[in-house]
Coordinates of C-alpha atoms and ligand atoms in Angstrom, one line a residue:
X1 CA -0.2 0.1 0.1
X2 CA 3.1 2.5 0.7
X3 CA 4.8 1.2 -2.5
X4 CA 1.7 2.3 -3.9
X5 CA 0.8 5.1 -3.1
X6 CA 4.6 6.4 -3.3
X7 CA 4.7 5.3 -7.2
X8 CA 1.9 7.5 -7.7
X9 CA 3.7 10.5 -6.1
X10 CA 6.6 9.8 -8.3
X11 CA 4.8 10.4 -11.3
X12 CA 3.2 13.9 -10.6
X13 CA 6.0 16.0 -11.2
X14 CA 3.9 19.0 -9.5
X15 CA 4.1 17.3 -5.7
X16 CA 7.7 16.5 -5.7
X17 CA 9.9 14.2 -6.6
X18 CA 11.2 10.5 -5.6
X19 CA 13.0 10.1 -2.1
X20 CA 16.0 8.2 -4.1
X21 CA 15.4 4.3 -3.4
X22 CA 18.9 3.5 -2.4
X23 CA 19.8 0.7 -0.1
X24 CA 21.7 1.3 3.2
X25 CA 23.0 -1.7 5.6
X26 CA 22.1 -1.5 9.1
X27 CA 23.7 -2.1 12.1
X28 CA 22.5 -2.0 16.2
X29 CA 25.1 -1.8 18.2
X30 CA 25.5 -3.0 22.1
X31 CA 28.9 -2.2 23.7
X32 CA 30.1 -2.4 27.4
X33 CA 33.1 -0.6 28.0
X34 CA 35.3 -1.1 31.5
X35 CA 38.1 2.1 31.8
X36 CA 40.7 1.8 33.9
X37 CA 42.0 5.1 34.4
X38 CA 45.3 4.6 35.9
X39 CA 46.8 2.3 32.8
X40 CA 44.6 4.2 30.3
X41 CA 43.3 0.6 28.5
X42 CA 39.9 -0.6 28.6
X43 CA 38.2 -3.9 27.9
X44 CA 35.2 -4.1 25.5
X45 CA 32.2 -6.2 24.8
X46 CA 30.6 -5.6 21.6
X47 CA 27.6 -7.2 20.2
X48 CA 26.8 -5.9 16.6
X49 CA 23.2 -6.5 14.4
X50 CA 24.4 -6.3 11.0
X51 CA 21.6 -5.9 8.4
X52 CA 22.3 -7.1 5.2
X53 CA 20.2 -4.7 2.5
X54 CA 22.2 -5.2 0.2
X55 CA 21.5 -7.3 -2.9
X56 CA 24.7 -9.2 -2.5
X57 CA 26.0 -11.7 -0.4
X58 CA 29.1 -10.9 1.9
X59 CA 31.7 -13.3 2.1
X60 CA 34.1 -11.1 4.3
X61 CA 33.7 -8.1 6.9
X62 CA 35.9 -5.0 7.7
X63 CA 36.4 -3.1 10.8
X64 CA 38.5 0.2 11.0
X65 CA 41.0 -0.4 14.2
X66 CA 41.8 3.6 14.2
X67 CA 43.6 3.2 17.6
X68 CA 46.5 1.3 15.6
X69 CA 47.2 4.0 13.8
X70 CA 48.9 5.9 16.9
X71 CA 52.0 3.2 17.2
X72 CA 55.8 4.0 14.9
X73 CA 55.9 3.1 11.8
X74 CA 52.3 3.6 11.0
X75 CA 51.1 4.6 8.4
X76 CA 49.6 8.1 9.7
X77 CA 53.1 8.6 11.2
X78 CA 55.0 7.8 7.8
X79 CA 53.3 9.7 6.1
X80 CA 53.4 12.7 8.4
X81 CA 56.6 12.4 8.4
X82 CA 56.9 12.6 4.5
X83 CA 54.3 15.6 4.0
X84 CA 56.9 17.0 6.6
X85 CA 59.5 16.9 4.3
X86 CA 57.4 20.0 2.2
X87 CA 57.4 23.2 2.5
X88 CA 55.0 26.0 1.0
X89 CA 55.9 29.3 1.5
X90 CA 58.3 27.9 3.9
X91 CA 55.4 26.1 5.8
X92 CA 55.8 22.8 6.8
X93 CA 53.1 21.1 4.8
X94 CA 52.2 18.0 8.1
X95 CA 49.8 18.7 10.2
X96 CA 51.1 20.9 13.2
X97 CA 49.5 19.0 15.8
X98 CA 51.2 14.7 14.6
X99 CA 54.2 15.9 13.4
X100 CA 56.4 13.3 13.9
X101 CA 55.2 12.9 17.4
X102 CA 53.4 8.9 16.7
X103 CA 57.3 7.8 16.1
X104 CA 58.5 8.9 19.8
X105 CA 55.3 7.1 21.2
X106 CA 55.8 4.8 23.8
X107 CA 54.7 1.5 25.0
X108 CA 51.9 2.9 27.2
X109 CA 51.5 5.9 25.2
X110 CA 50.6 4.3 22.2
X111 CA 47.5 3.5 20.9
X112 CA 46.0 0.0 19.9
X113 CA 42.8 -2.0 19.6
X114 CA 43.3 -5.8 19.6
X115 CA 40.3 -8.1 18.7
X116 CA 39.8 -11.2 21.5
X117 CA 37.1 -12.9 20.1
X118 CA 35.2 -12.7 17.5
X119 CA 32.1 -14.4 16.8
X120 CA 29.3 -14.8 14.5
X121 CA 25.7 -16.5 15.9
X122 CA 28.2 -18.0 18.1
X123 CA 30.8 -19.5 15.5
X124 CA 33.9 -18.2 15.9
X125 CA 35.0 -16.5 13.0
X126 CA 39.1 -16.2 11.4
X127 CA 40.3 -12.6 11.2
X128 CA 43.1 -10.6 9.7
X129 CA 45.0 -7.0 10.9
X130 CA 46.3 -5.1 8.1
X131 CA 47.2 -2.0 10.8
X132 CA 43.9 0.0 11.1
X133 CA 41.4 -2.4 9.3
X134 CA 40.7 -6.2 10.6
X135 CA 39.5 -8.4 7.8
X136 CA 37.0 -11.4 8.7
X137 CA 36.6 -13.9 6.6
X138 CA 33.0 -15.7 7.1
X139 CA 32.8 -19.1 7.3
X140 CA 29.1 -18.0 6.1
X141 CA 28.6 -15.5 3.8
X142 CA 25.4 -13.3 5.2
X143 CA 22.9 -13.3 2.2
X144 CA 20.9 -10.3 0.9
X145 CA 18.6 -9.6 3.7
X146 CA 20.4 -11.5 5.6
X147 CA 20.5 -10.7 9.6
X148 CA 24.1 -11.6 11.9
X149 CA 24.6 -10.6 15.5
X150 CA 28.3 -10.4 15.8
X151 CA 29.6 -11.4 19.3
X152 CA 33.0 -9.2 20.0
X153 CA 35.6 -9.0 22.9
X154 CA 38.4 -6.1 22.6
X155 CA 40.8 -4.9 24.6
X156 CA 42.4 -1.4 23.6
X157 CA 45.1 1.6 24.6
X158 CA 44.0 5.1 25.0
X159 CA 47.4 6.5 23.4
X160 CA 48.5 9.9 24.3
X161 CA 46.5 13.0 22.3
X162 CA 47.9 12.9 18.8
X163 CA 44.8 13.2 16.3
X164 CA 41.7 13.6 17.1
X165 CA 41.2 10.8 19.6
X166 CA 43.5 10.4 23.0
X167 CA 43.7 11.4 26.6
X168 CA 46.0 13.6 28.3
X169 CA 45.8 16.7 25.3
X170 CA 48.0 19.5 27.3
X171 CA 45.7 22.3 25.5
X172 CA 43.1 20.9 26.9
X173 CA 43.3 19.0 30.0
X174 CA 40.8 16.6 29.2
X175 CA 41.5 12.9 30.5
X176 CA 39.9 11.3 27.3
X177 CA 38.8 11.7 24.3
X178 CA 37.1 9.4 22.8
X179 CA 36.2 9.2 19.5
X180 CA 37.5 6.4 16.6
X181 CA 37.4 4.2 20.1
X182 CA 35.9 0.9 19.2
X183 CA 36.3 -1.5 16.4
X184 CA 33.4 -0.2 14.4
X185 CA 32.0 -1.4 10.9
X186 CA 33.0 -0.6 7.8
X187 CA 30.5 0.8 5.1
X188 CA 29.7 -1.8 2.8
X189 CA 27.3 0.5 0.0
X190 CA 26.8 0.5 -3.7
X191 CA 30.5 0.9 -4.5
X192 CA 31.1 -2.4 -2.5
X193 CA 33.3 -2.0 0.8
X194 CA 35.4 0.9 1.5
X195 CA 37.9 -0.4 3.8
X196 CA 40.0 2.6 4.0
X197 CA 43.0 2.7 6.3
X198 CA 43.3 5.8 8.5
X199 CA 46.1 7.8 8.0
X200 CA 44.9 11.0 8.3
X201 CA 41.2 11.5 7.6
X202 CA 37.9 10.8 7.0
X203 CA 35.3 9.1 8.4
X204 CA 32.3 7.1 6.7
X205 CA 30.0 4.9 8.6
X206 CA 27.1 2.5 9.0
X207 CA 23.3 4.0 10.2
X208 CA 22.1 2.3 12.8
X209 CA 21.6 2.5 16.9
X210 CA 24.0 2.8 19.3
X211 CA 23.5 1.9 22.8
X212 CA 26.7 1.7 25.0
X213 CA 27.2 1.4 28.8
X214 CA 30.6 3.1 29.9
X215 CA 31.8 2.2 33.5
X216 CA 34.6 4.1 35.0
X217 CA 36.1 5.8 38.1
X218 CA 33.5 7.2 40.0
X219 CA 35.0 10.9 40.0
X220 CA 34.7 11.3 36.3
X221 CA 32.2 13.0 34.5
X222 CA 31.1 12.4 30.9
X223 CA 29.9 13.7 27.6
X224 CA 28.7 11.9 24.5
X225 CA 26.8 11.0 21.4
X226 CA 23.1 10.0 22.9
X227 CA 21.0 10.8 25.3
X228 CA 22.3 9.8 29.0
X229 CA 19.4 6.7 29.8
X230 CA 19.8 6.7 33.5
X231 CA 20.4 10.4 34.0
X232 CA 18.3 9.9 37.1
X233 CA 20.8 7.5 38.2
X234 CA 23.6 9.9 37.7
X235 CA 22.6 13.5 38.0
X236 CA 25.1 16.0 37.5
X237 CA 23.3 18.2 35.2
X238 CA 21.5 15.2 32.8
X239 CA 18.8 14.8 35.1
X240 CA 18.4 18.7 36.2
X241 CA 20.3 21.6 35.3
X242 CA 23.0 22.2 37.4
X243 CA 22.4 19.4 39.7
X244 CA 25.5 17.9 41.5
X245 CA 26.8 14.4 40.7
X246 CA 25.0 11.9 42.8
X247 CA 27.3 9.7 45.1
X248 CA 27.9 6.3 45.0
X249 CA 29.3 3.4 47.2
X250 CA 31.0 2.1 44.1
X251 CA 34.5 2.7 42.9
X252 CA 32.7 2.9 39.2
X253 CA 30.0 5.0 37.7
X254 CA 28.4 3.0 35.1
X255 CA 27.1 5.8 32.4
X256 CA 24.3 4.6 29.8
X257 CA 23.8 6.0 26.7
X258 CA 21.8 5.5 23.6
X259 CA 22.1 7.0 20.4
X260 CA 19.7 6.2 17.4
X261 CA 19.6 6.5 14.0
X262 CA 23.5 7.6 14.0
X263 CA 26.4 6.2 12.1
X264 CA 29.3 6.8 14.9
X265 CA 29.8 7.0 18.5
X266 CA 31.9 9.9 20.5
X267 CA 32.4 10.3 24.4
X268 CA 34.5 12.4 26.4
X269 CA 35.6 11.9 30.1
X270 CA 37.2 14.1 32.8
X271 CA 37.0 14.8 36.7
X272 CA 37.4 18.6 36.0
X273 CA 33.9 19.0 33.6
X274 CA 31.7 21.7 34.4
X275 CA 27.9 21.0 32.5
X276 CA 25.5 23.9 30.8
X277 CA 22.2 22.6 29.5
X278 CA 19.9 25.0 27.3
X279 CA 16.9 23.5 25.7
X280 CA 15.5 25.0 22.4
X281 CA 12.3 23.7 21.0
X282 CA 12.2 20.3 21.8
X283 CA 16.4 20.0 21.4
X284 CA 18.7 19.6 24.5
X285 CA 21.8 21.5 24.2
X286 CA 24.8 20.3 26.3
X287 CA 27.7 22.2 26.6
X288 CA 30.6 20.8 28.7
X289 CA 33.9 21.8 29.0
X290 CA 37.2 21.7 31.2
X291 CA 36.6 24.2 34.4
X292 CA 40.0 26.5 35.3
X293 CA 39.5 27.2 38.5
X294 CA 42.2 30.6 37.7
X295 CA 40.4 31.9 34.3
X296 CA 36.8 33.0 34.9
X297 CA 37.2 33.7 31.0
X298 CA 36.7 30.2 30.8
X299 CA 33.3 30.1 31.8
X300 CA 32.1 33.2 30.2
X301 CA 33.3 32.1 26.7
X302 CA 31.3 28.8 27.3
X303 CA 28.4 30.2 28.0
X304 CA 28.6 32.3 24.9
X305 CA 28.3 29.0 23.3
X306 CA 25.4 27.7 24.8
X307 CA 23.5 30.9 24.5
X308 CA 25.0 31.2 20.8
X309 CA 24.4 27.6 19.7
X310 CA 20.3 28.5 21.2
X311 CA 20.3 31.7 19.3
X312 CA 21.4 30.5 16.0
X313 CA 19.3 26.9 15.9
X314 CA 16.2 28.5 14.2
X315 CA 18.2 30.4 12.1
X316 CA 20.1 26.9 10.8
X317 CA 17.2 25.2 10.9
X318 CA 15.3 27.5 8.6
X319 CA 18.3 27.3 6.1
X320 CA 19.5 23.8 6.1
X321 CA 16.4 21.7 7.8
X322 CA 15.4 20.4 11.0
X323 CA 18.0 19.0 13.9
X324 CA 15.6 15.9 14.4
X325 CA 17.8 14.3 17.3
X326 CA 16.6 15.1 21.3
X327 CA 20.0 16.3 22.0
X328 CA 23.5 18.0 21.1
X329 CA 26.8 17.8 23.1
X330 CA 29.4 20.5 22.7
X331 CA 32.6 18.8 24.5
X332 CA 35.8 20.5 25.0
X333 CA 38.4 18.2 23.7
X334 CA 39.9 16.9 21.1
X335 CA 42.8 18.7 19.4
X336 CA 40.3 21.8 17.5
X337 CA 37.3 20.7 16.2
X338 CA 36.2 17.6 15.1
X339 CA 32.6 16.6 14.1
X340 CA 30.6 13.1 15.8
X341 CA 26.5 12.4 15.7
X342 CA 25.0 14.0 18.5
X343 CA 28.1 16.2 20.0
X344 CA 31.5 17.7 18.7
X345 CA 34.9 17.5 20.9
X346 CA 36.1 21.6 20.7
X347 CA 39.5 22.4 21.8
X348 CA 38.3 25.7 22.8
X349 CA 35.1 28.0 22.4
X350 CA 35.5 29.9 19.5
X351 CA 32.0 30.3 18.0
X352 CA 33.2 29.9 14.6
X353 CA 34.7 25.7 14.8
X354 CA 31.2 25.6 16.9
X355 CA 29.0 26.7 14.1
X356 CA 31.0 24.8 11.9
X357 CA 31.2 21.4 13.5
X358 CA 27.3 21.6 14.5
X359 CA 26.8 21.7 10.7
X360 CA 27.9 18.9 10.2
X361 CA 25.2 17.5 11.8
X362 CA 23.8 18.4 8.6
X363 CA 26.8 17.9 6.2
X364 CA 27.8 14.2 7.3
X365 CA 26.0 13.1 10.1
X366 CA 22.8 13.3 8.5
X367 CA 24.1 14.0 5.2
X368 CA 27.1 11.1 5.3
X369 CA 28.3 11.3 2.2
X370 CA 31.9 9.4 1.9
X371 CA 34.4 11.9 3.5
X372 CA 37.1 10.3 1.4
X373 CA 35.3 10.8 -1.7
X374 CA 33.9 14.2 -1.5
X375 CA 35.5 16.0 2.0
X376 CA 34.8 19.0 0.0
X377 CA 30.9 17.8 0.0
X378 CA 30.7 17.9 3.7
X379 CA 34.0 20.9 4.5
X380 CA 33.2 22.9 2.4
X381 CA 29.1 23.4 1.7
X382 CA 29.8 22.8 6.4
X383 CA 32.0 26.0 5.8
X384 CA 29.4 27.9 3.5
X385 CA 27.0 27.4 6.6
X386 CA 29.9 28.4 8.8
X387 CA 29.6 31.9 7.0
X388 CA 26.3 32.5 7.1
X389 CA 25.7 31.7 10.9
X390 CA 28.2 33.6 12.0
X391 CA 27.0 37.0 9.7
X392 CA 23.6 35.9 11.6
X393 CA 24.8 36.0 14.6
X394 CA 27.7 38.8 14.5
X395 CA 25.5 40.4 11.3
X396 CA 29.0 41.1 10.0
X397 CA 30.7 39.6 6.4
X398 CA 33.6 37.6 6.1
X399 CA 34.7 40.5 3.8
X400 CA 34.7 43.0 6.7
X401 CA 36.9 40.7 8.5
X402 CA 39.6 40.6 6.0
X403 CA 39.4 44.6 5.7
X404 CA 39.9 44.7 9.6
X405 CA 43.1 42.5 8.9
X406 CA 44.4 44.7 6.2
X407 CA 43.8 47.6 9.1
X408 CA 46.1 45.9 11.2
X409 CA 48.5 45.1 8.6
X410 CA 48.4 47.9 5.9
X411 CA 51.5 46.0 4.4
X412 CA 49.9 43.0 3.6
X413 CA 50.1 42.5 -0.2
X414 CA 48.2 40.2 -0.6
X415 CA 45.0 41.2 1.4
X416 CA 45.9 44.3 -0.6
X417 CA 45.6 43.0 -4.3
X418 CA 42.5 40.7 -3.0
X419 CA 39.9 42.5 -1.4
X420 CA 38.8 44.6 -4.5
X421 CA 37.9 41.3 -6.2
X422 CA 36.4 39.3 -3.3
X423 CA 32.8 38.7 -2.7
X424 CA 30.3 40.2 0.3
X425 CA 29.8 36.9 1.6
X426 CA 32.3 33.7 1.6
X427 CA 35.0 35.8 0.7
X428 CA 37.8 34.2 2.8
X429 CA 36.8 31.1 0.4
X430 CA 37.2 32.8 -2.6
X431 CA 40.7 34.1 -1.2
X432 CA 41.9 30.9 -0.1
X433 CA 40.6 29.0 -3.1
X434 CA 42.5 31.8 -5.5
X435 CA 46.2 31.3 -3.9
X436 CA 45.1 27.8 -4.4
X437 CA 44.9 27.8 -7.8
X438 CA 47.3 29.9 -8.5
X439 CA 50.1 28.0 -6.1
X440 CA 50.6 25.0 -8.7
X441 CA 50.0 22.8 -6.1
X442 CA 45.6 22.8 -6.9
X443 CA 44.3 18.6 -7.6
X444 CA 41.2 18.4 -8.3
X445 CA 38.2 18.2 -6.0
X446 CA 37.3 14.4 -6.9
X447 CA 41.0 13.5 -5.3
X448 CA 40.8 11.0 -2.3
X449 CA 41.4 12.6 0.7
X450 CA 44.2 11.2 2.0
X451 CA 46.1 11.0 -1.6
X452 CA 46.3 14.7 -2.5
X453 CA 49.9 15.2 -2.4
X454 CA 50.1 17.9 0.0
X455 CA 47.7 18.7 2.9
X456 CA 47.7 22.5 2.1
X457 CA 45.9 21.4 -1.4
X458 CA 43.2 19.0 0.7
X459 CA 42.6 21.5 3.0
X460 CA 41.8 24.5 0.7
X461 CA 40.4 22.7 -2.1
X462 CA 37.7 20.8 0.9
X463 CA 37.3 23.6 2.4
X464 CA 37.3 26.6 0.9
X465 CA 37.1 25.5 -3.2
X466 CA 34.0 23.6 -1.2
X467 CA 32.3 26.3 -0.1
X468 CA 33.1 28.1 -3.2
X469 CA 31.3 26.0 -5.2
X470 CA 27.8 26.2 -2.9
X471 CA 28.3 29.9 -3.7
X472 CA 29.1 29.9 -7.4
X473 CA 26.4 27.7 -7.8
X474 CA 24.0 30.3 -6.3
X475 CA 25.7 32.3 -9.0
X476 CA 24.6 29.9 -11.9
X477 CA 20.9 28.5 -10.6
X478 CA 20.3 32.2 -9.1
X479 CA 20.8 32.3 -4.7
X480 CA 16.8 32.1 -3.7
X481 CA 16.7 28.3 -5.9
X482 CA 20.2 27.4 -4.3
X483 CA 18.4 28.1 -1.2
X484 CA 15.5 25.3 -2.2
X485 CA 17.5 23.2 -3.3
X486 CA 19.7 22.7 0.5
X487 CA 16.2 22.2 2.2
X488 CA 15.5 19.8 -1.1
X489 CA 18.8 18.0 -0.9
X490 CA 18.3 17.6 2.7
X491 CA 14.4 16.5 2.6
X492 CA 15.6 13.7 -0.1
X493 CA 18.8 12.5 1.4
X494 CA 19.0 13.3 4.7
X495 CA 20.0 9.5 6.7
X496 CA 21.6 8.2 3.6
X497 CA 25.1 8.3 1.6
X498 CA 24.5 11.3 -1.2
X499 CA 27.4 11.8 -3.7
X500 CA 28.0 14.6 -6.0
X501 CA 26.1 13.1 -8.8
X502 CA 23.0 12.9 -6.3
X503 CA 23.2 16.5 -5.4
X504 CA 23.6 17.7 -8.8
X505 CA 20.4 15.4 -9.9
X506 CA 18.5 17.5 -7.2
X507 CA 19.9 20.6 -8.3
X508 CA 19.0 20.0 -12.2
X509 CA 15.3 19.3 -10.8
X510 CA 14.9 22.1 -8.7
X511 CA 16.3 24.6 -11.3
X512 CA 15.8 23.3 -14.4
X513 CA 19.4 23.5 -15.5
X514 CA 21.7 21.2 -16.6
X515 CA 24.4 21.1 -14.3
X516 CA 26.5 18.1 -15.5
X517 CA 29.6 20.6 -16.6
X518 CA 30.1 22.5 -13.7
X519 CA 30.7 19.5 -11.8
X520 CA 32.6 18.5 -14.4
X521 CA 35.4 20.7 -15.3
X522 CA 35.0 22.7 -11.0
X523 CA 35.9 19.0 -8.9
X524 CA 37.3 16.8 -11.4
X525 CA 39.5 19.1 -13.0
X526 CA 41.6 22.4 -12.0
X527 CA 40.7 24.2 -14.8
X528 CA 40.3 27.8 -14.1
X529 CA 37.3 30.8 -14.6
X530 CA 38.6 33.7 -16.4
X531 CA 36.3 36.2 -18.6
X532 CA 37.0 39.7 -19.9
X533 CA 36.0 42.6 -21.4
X534 CA 37.9 43.0 -24.9
X535 CA 35.7 45.7 -26.7
X536 CA 33.8 48.0 -27.5
X537 CA 32.3 49.7 -30.4
X538 CA 29.1 51.2 -31.7
X539 CA 27.7 49.4 -35.6
X540 CA 24.7 50.5 -37.8
X541 CA 23.0 52.3 -34.3
X542 CA 23.3 49.1 -32.3
X543 CA 26.1 49.3 -29.4
X544 CA 29.0 45.9 -29.4
X545 CA 30.2 44.9 -26.5
X546 CA 32.7 41.7 -27.2
X547 CA 33.3 39.5 -24.1
X548 CA 36.3 37.1 -24.0
X549 CA 37.0 34.0 -22.2
X550 CA 40.1 33.6 -21.4
X551 CA 39.7 30.5 -19.0
X552 CA 39.4 27.0 -20.0
X553 CA 36.3 26.6 -17.8
X554 CA 33.0 28.1 -19.4
X555 CA 30.5 30.0 -17.3
X556 CA 27.1 31.5 -18.0
X557 CA 28.0 35.5 -17.7
X558 CA 25.9 38.4 -15.7
X559 CA 27.1 41.5 -17.4
X560 CA 26.1 44.8 -16.0
X561 CA 25.7 47.7 -17.8
X562 CA 25.7 51.1 -15.3
X563 CA 24.6 55.0 -16.8
X564 CA 25.0 57.9 -16.7
X565 CA 22.1 58.5 -14.8
X566 CA 22.9 56.6 -12.6
X567 CA 20.7 53.4 -13.6
X568 CA 21.5 49.8 -14.1
X569 CA 20.6 47.0 -16.0
X570 CA 21.7 43.4 -16.4
X571 CA 22.4 41.6 -19.5
X572 CA 22.0 37.6 -18.6
X573 CA 24.1 35.3 -21.3
X574 CA 23.7 31.8 -20.3
X575 CA 25.7 29.2 -21.6
X576 CA 24.5 26.7 -23.9
X577 CA 25.2 23.4 -21.6
X578 CA 22.6 24.8 -19.4
X579 CA 19.9 24.3 -21.5
X580 CA 18.1 27.0 -19.4
X581 CA 18.5 29.8 -17.4
X582 CA 18.2 31.1 -13.9
X583 CA 15.2 33.5 -12.8
X584 CA 16.3 37.3 -12.4
X585 CA 18.2 37.5 -9.0
X586 CA 16.9 41.4 -8.3
X587 CA 13.8 42.2 -9.9
X588 CA 14.3 46.0 -9.2
X589 CA 16.7 45.7 -11.8
X590 CA 15.7 45.3 -15.6
X591 CA 17.6 42.3 -16.9
X592 CA 18.0 41.2 -20.3
X593 CA 18.4 37.4 -21.1
X594 CA 20.7 37.2 -24.6
X595 CA 21.3 34.3 -27.0
X596 CA 23.0 31.3 -25.2
X597 CA 27.2 31.5 -25.3
X598 CA 28.4 28.3 -26.3
X599 CA 31.4 26.6 -24.5
X600 CA 33.5 26.3 -27.9
X601 CA 33.4 30.0 -28.2
X602 CA 36.5 31.7 -26.8
X603 CA 34.4 35.1 -27.6
X604 CA 30.6 37.0 -27.7
X605 CA 28.9 39.8 -28.7
X606 CA 26.8 41.4 -26.5
X607 CA 24.3 44.1 -28.7
X608 CA 22.3 46.8 -27.3
X609 CA 20.2 49.5 -28.3
X610 CA 21.5 52.3 -25.9
X611 CA 24.3 54.9 -26.8
X612 CA 27.8 54.2 -26.0
X613 CA 28.4 57.2 -24.6
X614 CA 25.8 57.1 -21.9
X615 CA 27.4 54.2 -20.3
X616 CA 29.3 55.0 -17.2
X617 CA 30.7 51.5 -16.8
X618 CA 30.5 47.9 -18.0
X619 CA 30.8 45.1 -15.5
X620 CA 31.2 40.9 -15.6
X621 CA 29.6 39.4 -12.9
X622 CA 28.8 42.5 -10.4
X623 CA 28.2 40.1 -7.3
X624 CA 31.6 38.4 -7.8
X625 CA 30.2 35.4 -6.5
X626 CA 31.9 33.9 -9.9
X627 CA 35.4 32.2 -9.6
X628 CA 37.0 34.6 -11.4
X629 CA 40.8 34.2 -11.2
X630 CA 41.3 37.5 -12.8
X631 CA 38.9 40.1 -11.9
X632 CA 40.8 43.0 -13.1
X633 CA 39.4 42.3 -16.8
X634 CA 36.2 42.1 -15.6
X635 CA 34.9 45.9 -15.2
X636 CA 35.7 48.5 -17.3
X637 CA 35.0 52.2 -16.6
X638 CA 34.1 55.0 -19.0
X639 CA 35.2 58.0 -18.9
X640 CA 33.3 60.3 -21.8
Ligands
ZN705 ZN1 34.4 20.2 9.5

């Protein structure tokens, strides 16, 4: 009945689009952990119910054993040291947090995860370690639609903090940052298994439900993914705001969390933690931070995190879709900002990072792109959102921030050159992308996140070029259509693993514009955009402006004419590959739509009836949203 109803909707385009029916594997974890805070080791029992929704029989399973990266000679260690040999503009390219630190870890400081036993439906399974990946060769295949129960016993040592997870980071003073801490099943999707070794980044997981009990020394306080089920037993603000940790006669306390419909689980623990709680609508926000006796500023900054997050949520939901989980925790821990479902680890209370990590709840935790393949779809879109939220919260654009930076350092040649050519919003991302495009280090966005030649190229591509992708998409299809697209993309793909084609398909349907060319040029190549005003003249009573495509990437062109009387007029030239046009973005301004510009043609002549002598200025893309690497040739001011 339901199926019939859905099919009906699919054939009526006016109502909506088909919910894409891509199968998803399903997990149900039940874990019980016994932590020894003296030797930083823990034993774990994991019962995993795994449902194979794929059409394939599975002969193998793969797990991530992330902690094994924190051992001298590991892939993460060697890769970091290799990148340490590269210097870009005088900066060593390795991650400053990793450097060669792994090579120096002692026996009691390394991380490891060891499997004691692994049984499926009671039968022991043979397995093999590949450093951070465990390969299990099944004694019996898991058939399509089959479900198995996998019982695992494991033990682990928490590494001294090096990257994301670990213990005793001196910057935060937090004892345990427990991300990537359990043997985590790799994802099997329409492309097959994704047993990606842990080298530097990123994460991809199976949707499901987590039920986690952590037994730890009674003085410790915990934050994490999910809802604390035994809040009444624990207290400490989880039952009612500002309540104390409840006394216990036992040496250890059990914290029981449940997180449903997520693809990972994080937790942290420290005896000095302080806990703030805010409620916005049906969502509880937790802010858990390391209280420092002598630093009253510390308190006020974390209070601002709690209040800022509460203030921003309605704005965020209006732009990006509803936050569907019962809680979210901003937890001091880790070594920067790192996102997890229903929680983030933050080394400090910076609001930009706070909003950025929270937005990963949309771009990664709900729209679960494979970060190794499409890092730009989560880091880039998250950065795009972060800029919007910061502007909403601060009422300030990133361009203003750059101008302030120039005021403080007026001799900064780079900023002097850049500021006149940057858009009002997202200007830091454009600046970062332009610098990368000119650096000679750029690699296509389609490069696997761990396989970029440099960290510089990876991070600028994923964060800045990914953000530019989204803002520039607004230039191509119109900003209001792009905004609607973000909500539709959320609606169609949340709790699934969309890829770049899926996003483009939604965008094409929303806009009526073909966009495959945009993805191919901007993501699969490093070709750049450069348009120029070539010449202008009058001929037989008609004014003509010749435009020239100098860059290798074609784009539609907004050409604005400013007349001496102060009025303006937009001349819009769609690209032939679009088979459509964007709506007039500024109804107050007159717009004329011209014939399409064929991508093969390096020049195009715009014709109009007004006299050239009436024109004060001609400008390509006055909103500066097109990532034109050479804007000097976009503006022509006429002095008659
Ligand atoms: Zn991020």
